[in-house]
PDB file of C-alpha atoms and ligand atoms in Angstrom:
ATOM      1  CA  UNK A   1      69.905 111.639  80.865  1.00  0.00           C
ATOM      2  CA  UNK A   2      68.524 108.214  80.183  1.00  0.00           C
ATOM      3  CA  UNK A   3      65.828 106.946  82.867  1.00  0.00           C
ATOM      4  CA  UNK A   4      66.865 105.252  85.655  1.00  0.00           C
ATOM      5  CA  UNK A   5      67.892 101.730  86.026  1.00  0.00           C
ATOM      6  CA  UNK A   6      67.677  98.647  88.638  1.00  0.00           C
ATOM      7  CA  UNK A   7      70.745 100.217  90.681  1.00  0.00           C
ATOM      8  CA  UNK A   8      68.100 103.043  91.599  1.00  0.00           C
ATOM      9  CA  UNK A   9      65.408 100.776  92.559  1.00  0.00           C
ATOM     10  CA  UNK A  10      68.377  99.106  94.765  1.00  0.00           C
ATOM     11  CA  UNK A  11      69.441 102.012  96.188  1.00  0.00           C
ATOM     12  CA  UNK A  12      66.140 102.510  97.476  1.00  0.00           C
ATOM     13  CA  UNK A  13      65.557  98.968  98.808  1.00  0.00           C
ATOM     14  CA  UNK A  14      62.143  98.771  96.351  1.00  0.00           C
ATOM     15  CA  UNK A  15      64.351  95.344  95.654  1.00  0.00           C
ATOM     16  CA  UNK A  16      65.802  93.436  98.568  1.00  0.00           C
ATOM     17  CA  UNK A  17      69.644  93.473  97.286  1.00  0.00           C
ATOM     18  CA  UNK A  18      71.897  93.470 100.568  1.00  0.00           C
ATOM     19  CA  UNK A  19      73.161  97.054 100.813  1.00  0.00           C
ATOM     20  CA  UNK A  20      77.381  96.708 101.743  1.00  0.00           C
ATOM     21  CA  UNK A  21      77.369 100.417 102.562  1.00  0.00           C
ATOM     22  CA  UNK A  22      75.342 103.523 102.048  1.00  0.00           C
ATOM     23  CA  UNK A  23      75.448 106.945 103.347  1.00  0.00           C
ATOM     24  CA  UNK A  24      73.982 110.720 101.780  1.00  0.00           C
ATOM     25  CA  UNK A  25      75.783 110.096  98.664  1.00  0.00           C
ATOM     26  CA  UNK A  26      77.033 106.496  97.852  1.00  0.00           C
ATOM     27  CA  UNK A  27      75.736 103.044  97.904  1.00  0.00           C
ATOM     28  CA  UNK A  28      77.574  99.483  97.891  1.00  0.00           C
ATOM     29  CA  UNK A  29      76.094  96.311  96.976  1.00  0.00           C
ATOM     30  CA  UNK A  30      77.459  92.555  95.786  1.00  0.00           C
ATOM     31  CA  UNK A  31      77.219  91.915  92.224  1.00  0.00           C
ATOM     32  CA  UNK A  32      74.604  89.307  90.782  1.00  0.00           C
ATOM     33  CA  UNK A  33      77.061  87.843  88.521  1.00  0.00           C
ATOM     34  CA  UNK A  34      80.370  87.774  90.719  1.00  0.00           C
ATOM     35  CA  UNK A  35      83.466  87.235  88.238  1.00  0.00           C
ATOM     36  CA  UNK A  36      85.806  86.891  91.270  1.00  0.00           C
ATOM     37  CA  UNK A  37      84.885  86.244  95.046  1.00  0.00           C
ATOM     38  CA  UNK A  38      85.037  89.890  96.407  1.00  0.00           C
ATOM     39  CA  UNK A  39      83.181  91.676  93.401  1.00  0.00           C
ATOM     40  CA  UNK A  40      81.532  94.888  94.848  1.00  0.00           C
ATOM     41  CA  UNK A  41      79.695  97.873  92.761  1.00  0.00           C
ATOM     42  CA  UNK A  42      79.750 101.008  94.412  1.00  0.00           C
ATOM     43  CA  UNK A  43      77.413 102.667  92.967  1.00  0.00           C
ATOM     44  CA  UNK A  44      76.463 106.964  93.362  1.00  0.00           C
ATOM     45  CA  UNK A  45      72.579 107.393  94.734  1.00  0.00           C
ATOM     46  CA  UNK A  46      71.736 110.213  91.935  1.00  0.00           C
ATOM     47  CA  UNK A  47      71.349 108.954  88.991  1.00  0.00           C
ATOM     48  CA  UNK A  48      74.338 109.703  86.986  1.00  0.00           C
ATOM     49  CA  UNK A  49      74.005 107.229  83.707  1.00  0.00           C
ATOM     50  CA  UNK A  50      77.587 107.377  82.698  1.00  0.00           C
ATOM     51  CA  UNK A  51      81.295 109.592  83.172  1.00  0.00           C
ATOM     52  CA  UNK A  52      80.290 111.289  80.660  1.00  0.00           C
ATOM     53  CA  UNK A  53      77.478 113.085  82.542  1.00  0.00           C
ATOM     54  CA  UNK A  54      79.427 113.345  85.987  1.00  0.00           C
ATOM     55  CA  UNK A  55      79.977 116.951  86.305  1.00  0.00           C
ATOM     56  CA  UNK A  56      82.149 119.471  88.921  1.00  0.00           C
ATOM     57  CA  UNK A  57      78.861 119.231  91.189  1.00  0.00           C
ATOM     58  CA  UNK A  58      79.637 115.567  91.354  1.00  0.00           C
ATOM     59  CA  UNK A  59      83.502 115.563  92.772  1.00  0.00           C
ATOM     60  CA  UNK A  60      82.742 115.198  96.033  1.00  0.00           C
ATOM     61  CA  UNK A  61      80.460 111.791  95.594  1.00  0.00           C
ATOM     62  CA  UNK A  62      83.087 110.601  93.022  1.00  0.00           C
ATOM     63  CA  UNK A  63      85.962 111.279  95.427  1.00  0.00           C
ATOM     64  CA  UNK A  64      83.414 109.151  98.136  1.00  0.00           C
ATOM     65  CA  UNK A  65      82.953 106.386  96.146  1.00  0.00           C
ATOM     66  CA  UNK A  66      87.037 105.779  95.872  1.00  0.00           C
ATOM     67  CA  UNK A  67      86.879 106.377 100.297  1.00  0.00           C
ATOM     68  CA  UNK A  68      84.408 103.256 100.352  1.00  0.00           C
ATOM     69  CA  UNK A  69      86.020 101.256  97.987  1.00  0.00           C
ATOM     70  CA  UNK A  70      88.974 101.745 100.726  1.00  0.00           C
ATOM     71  CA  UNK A  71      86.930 100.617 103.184  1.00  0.00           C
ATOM     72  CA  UNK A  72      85.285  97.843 101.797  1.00  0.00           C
ATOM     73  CA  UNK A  73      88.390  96.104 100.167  1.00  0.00           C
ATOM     74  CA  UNK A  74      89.348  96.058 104.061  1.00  0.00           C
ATOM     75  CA  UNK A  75      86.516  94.889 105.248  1.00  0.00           C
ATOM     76  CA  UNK A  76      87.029  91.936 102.716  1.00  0.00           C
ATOM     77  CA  UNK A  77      89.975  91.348 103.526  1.00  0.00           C
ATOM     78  CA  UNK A  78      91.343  92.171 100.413  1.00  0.00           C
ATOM     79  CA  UNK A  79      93.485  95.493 100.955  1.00  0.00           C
ATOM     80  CA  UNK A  80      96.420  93.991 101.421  1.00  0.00           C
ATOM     81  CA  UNK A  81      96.722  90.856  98.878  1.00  0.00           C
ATOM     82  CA  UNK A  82      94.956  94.073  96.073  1.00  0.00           C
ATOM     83  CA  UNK A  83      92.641  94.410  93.987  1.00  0.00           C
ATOM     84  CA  UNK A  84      90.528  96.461  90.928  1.00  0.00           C
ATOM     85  CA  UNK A  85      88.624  99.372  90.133  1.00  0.00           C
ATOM     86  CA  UNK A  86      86.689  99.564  87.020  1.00  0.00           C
ATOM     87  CA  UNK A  87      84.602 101.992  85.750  1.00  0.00           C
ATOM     88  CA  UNK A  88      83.287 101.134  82.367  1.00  0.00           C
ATOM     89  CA  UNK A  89      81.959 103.882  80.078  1.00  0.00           C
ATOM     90  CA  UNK A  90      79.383 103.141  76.939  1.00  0.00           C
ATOM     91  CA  UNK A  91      79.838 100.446  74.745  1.00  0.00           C
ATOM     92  CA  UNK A  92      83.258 100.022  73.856  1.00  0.00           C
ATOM     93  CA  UNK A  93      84.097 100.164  77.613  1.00  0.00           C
ATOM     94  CA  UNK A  94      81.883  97.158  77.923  1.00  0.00           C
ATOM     95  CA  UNK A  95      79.196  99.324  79.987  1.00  0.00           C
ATOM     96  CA  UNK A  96      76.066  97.273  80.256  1.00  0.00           C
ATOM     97  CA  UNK A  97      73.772  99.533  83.411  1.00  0.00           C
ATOM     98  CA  UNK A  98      73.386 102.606  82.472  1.00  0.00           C
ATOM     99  CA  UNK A  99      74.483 104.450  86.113  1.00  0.00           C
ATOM    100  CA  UNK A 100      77.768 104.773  86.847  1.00  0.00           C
ATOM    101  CA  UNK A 101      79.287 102.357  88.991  1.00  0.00           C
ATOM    102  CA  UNK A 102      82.737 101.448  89.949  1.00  0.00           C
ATOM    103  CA  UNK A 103      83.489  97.307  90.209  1.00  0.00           C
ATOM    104  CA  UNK A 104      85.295  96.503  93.332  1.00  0.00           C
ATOM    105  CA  UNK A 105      87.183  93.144  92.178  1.00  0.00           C
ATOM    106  CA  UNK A 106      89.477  91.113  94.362  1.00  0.00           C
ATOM    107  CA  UNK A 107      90.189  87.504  96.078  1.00  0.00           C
ATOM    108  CA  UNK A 108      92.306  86.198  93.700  1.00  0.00           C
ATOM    109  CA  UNK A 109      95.262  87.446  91.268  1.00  0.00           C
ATOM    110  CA  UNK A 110      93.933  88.969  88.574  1.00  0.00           C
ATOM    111  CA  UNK A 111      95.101  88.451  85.189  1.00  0.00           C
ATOM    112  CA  UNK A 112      95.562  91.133  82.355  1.00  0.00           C
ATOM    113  CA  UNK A 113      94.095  94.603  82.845  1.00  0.00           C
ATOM    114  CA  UNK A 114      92.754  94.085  78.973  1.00  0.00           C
ATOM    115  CA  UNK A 115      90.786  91.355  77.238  1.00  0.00           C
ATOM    116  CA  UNK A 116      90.353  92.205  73.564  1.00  0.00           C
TER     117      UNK A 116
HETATM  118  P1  AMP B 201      78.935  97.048  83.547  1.00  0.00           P
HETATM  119  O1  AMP B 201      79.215  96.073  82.449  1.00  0.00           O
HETATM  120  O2  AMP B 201      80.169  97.786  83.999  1.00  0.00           O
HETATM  121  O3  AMP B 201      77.788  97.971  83.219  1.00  0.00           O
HETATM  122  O4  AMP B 201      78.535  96.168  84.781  1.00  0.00           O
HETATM  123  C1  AMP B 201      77.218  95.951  85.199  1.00  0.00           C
HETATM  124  C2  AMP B 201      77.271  94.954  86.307  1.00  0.00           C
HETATM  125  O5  AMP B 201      76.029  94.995  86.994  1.00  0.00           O
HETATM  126  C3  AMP B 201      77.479  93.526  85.838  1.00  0.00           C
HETATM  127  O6  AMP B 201      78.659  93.005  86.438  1.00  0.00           O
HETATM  128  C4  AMP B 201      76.215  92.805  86.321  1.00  0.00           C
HETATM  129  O7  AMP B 201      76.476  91.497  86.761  1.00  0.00           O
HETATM  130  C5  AMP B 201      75.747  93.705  87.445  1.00  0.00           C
HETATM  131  N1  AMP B 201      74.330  93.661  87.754  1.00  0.00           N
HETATM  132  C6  AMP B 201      73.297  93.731  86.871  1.00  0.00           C
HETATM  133  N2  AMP B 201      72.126  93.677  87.522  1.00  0.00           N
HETATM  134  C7  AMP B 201      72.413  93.572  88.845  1.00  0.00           C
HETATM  135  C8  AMP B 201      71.636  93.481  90.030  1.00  0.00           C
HETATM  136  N3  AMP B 201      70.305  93.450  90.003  1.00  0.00           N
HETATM  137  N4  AMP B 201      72.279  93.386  91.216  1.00  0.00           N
HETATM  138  C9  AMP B 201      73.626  93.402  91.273  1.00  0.00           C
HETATM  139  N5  AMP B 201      74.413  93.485  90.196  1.00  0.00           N
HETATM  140  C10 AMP B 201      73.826  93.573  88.988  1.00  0.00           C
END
């Protein structure tokens, strides 16, 4: 496991990032760097650095961070018109903090799933 990173310190409100949600097992907060006008991390509390380290103990916060991604594209109004999950994994998946998150992106029509 690699040490923890700024999403932890957020998590625990040691840095005054607006939490969107948070409960035992997930937290939600709004990206510094939006790349659309709803973009959302959701974000698990443990430290988890990348899929590659989630394991069977994890399903149930994995499975929670897809029921607040529900709940917060609704609350922005964005469940109906859509919108996109990403979770990016290492470097050729473009990962750049080093605990998992999944980007919550919606707003606007998105264009191609891929940019090469
Ligand atoms: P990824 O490339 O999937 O690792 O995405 C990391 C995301 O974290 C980027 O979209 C950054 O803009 C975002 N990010 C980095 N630092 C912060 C922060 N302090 N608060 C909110 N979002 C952040």
């Amino acid at each position: 496991m690699t040490d923890e990173t700024i999403f932890s310190k957020i998590i625990r409100q040691e840095i005054p990032t607006p939490l969107l949600y948070q409960d035992e097992l997930v937290s939600a907060f709004r990206d510094i760097a939006p790349r659309v006008s709803t973009h959302i991390l959701i974000v698990p509390n443990k430290h988890i650095p990348t899929t590659n380290d989630v394991t069977d103990a994890d399903e149930l916060t994995m499975g929670r961070m897809f029921t607040v991604a529900r709940k917060l594209a609704k609350q922005e109004g964005v469940d109906e018109s859509g919108y996109r999950l990403i979770v990016n994994c290492n470097k050729d998946g473009g990962q750049e903090v080093y605990h998992i998150h999944m980007h919550l992106l919606g707003g606007q029509r998105l264009g191609e799933m891929l940019a090469l």
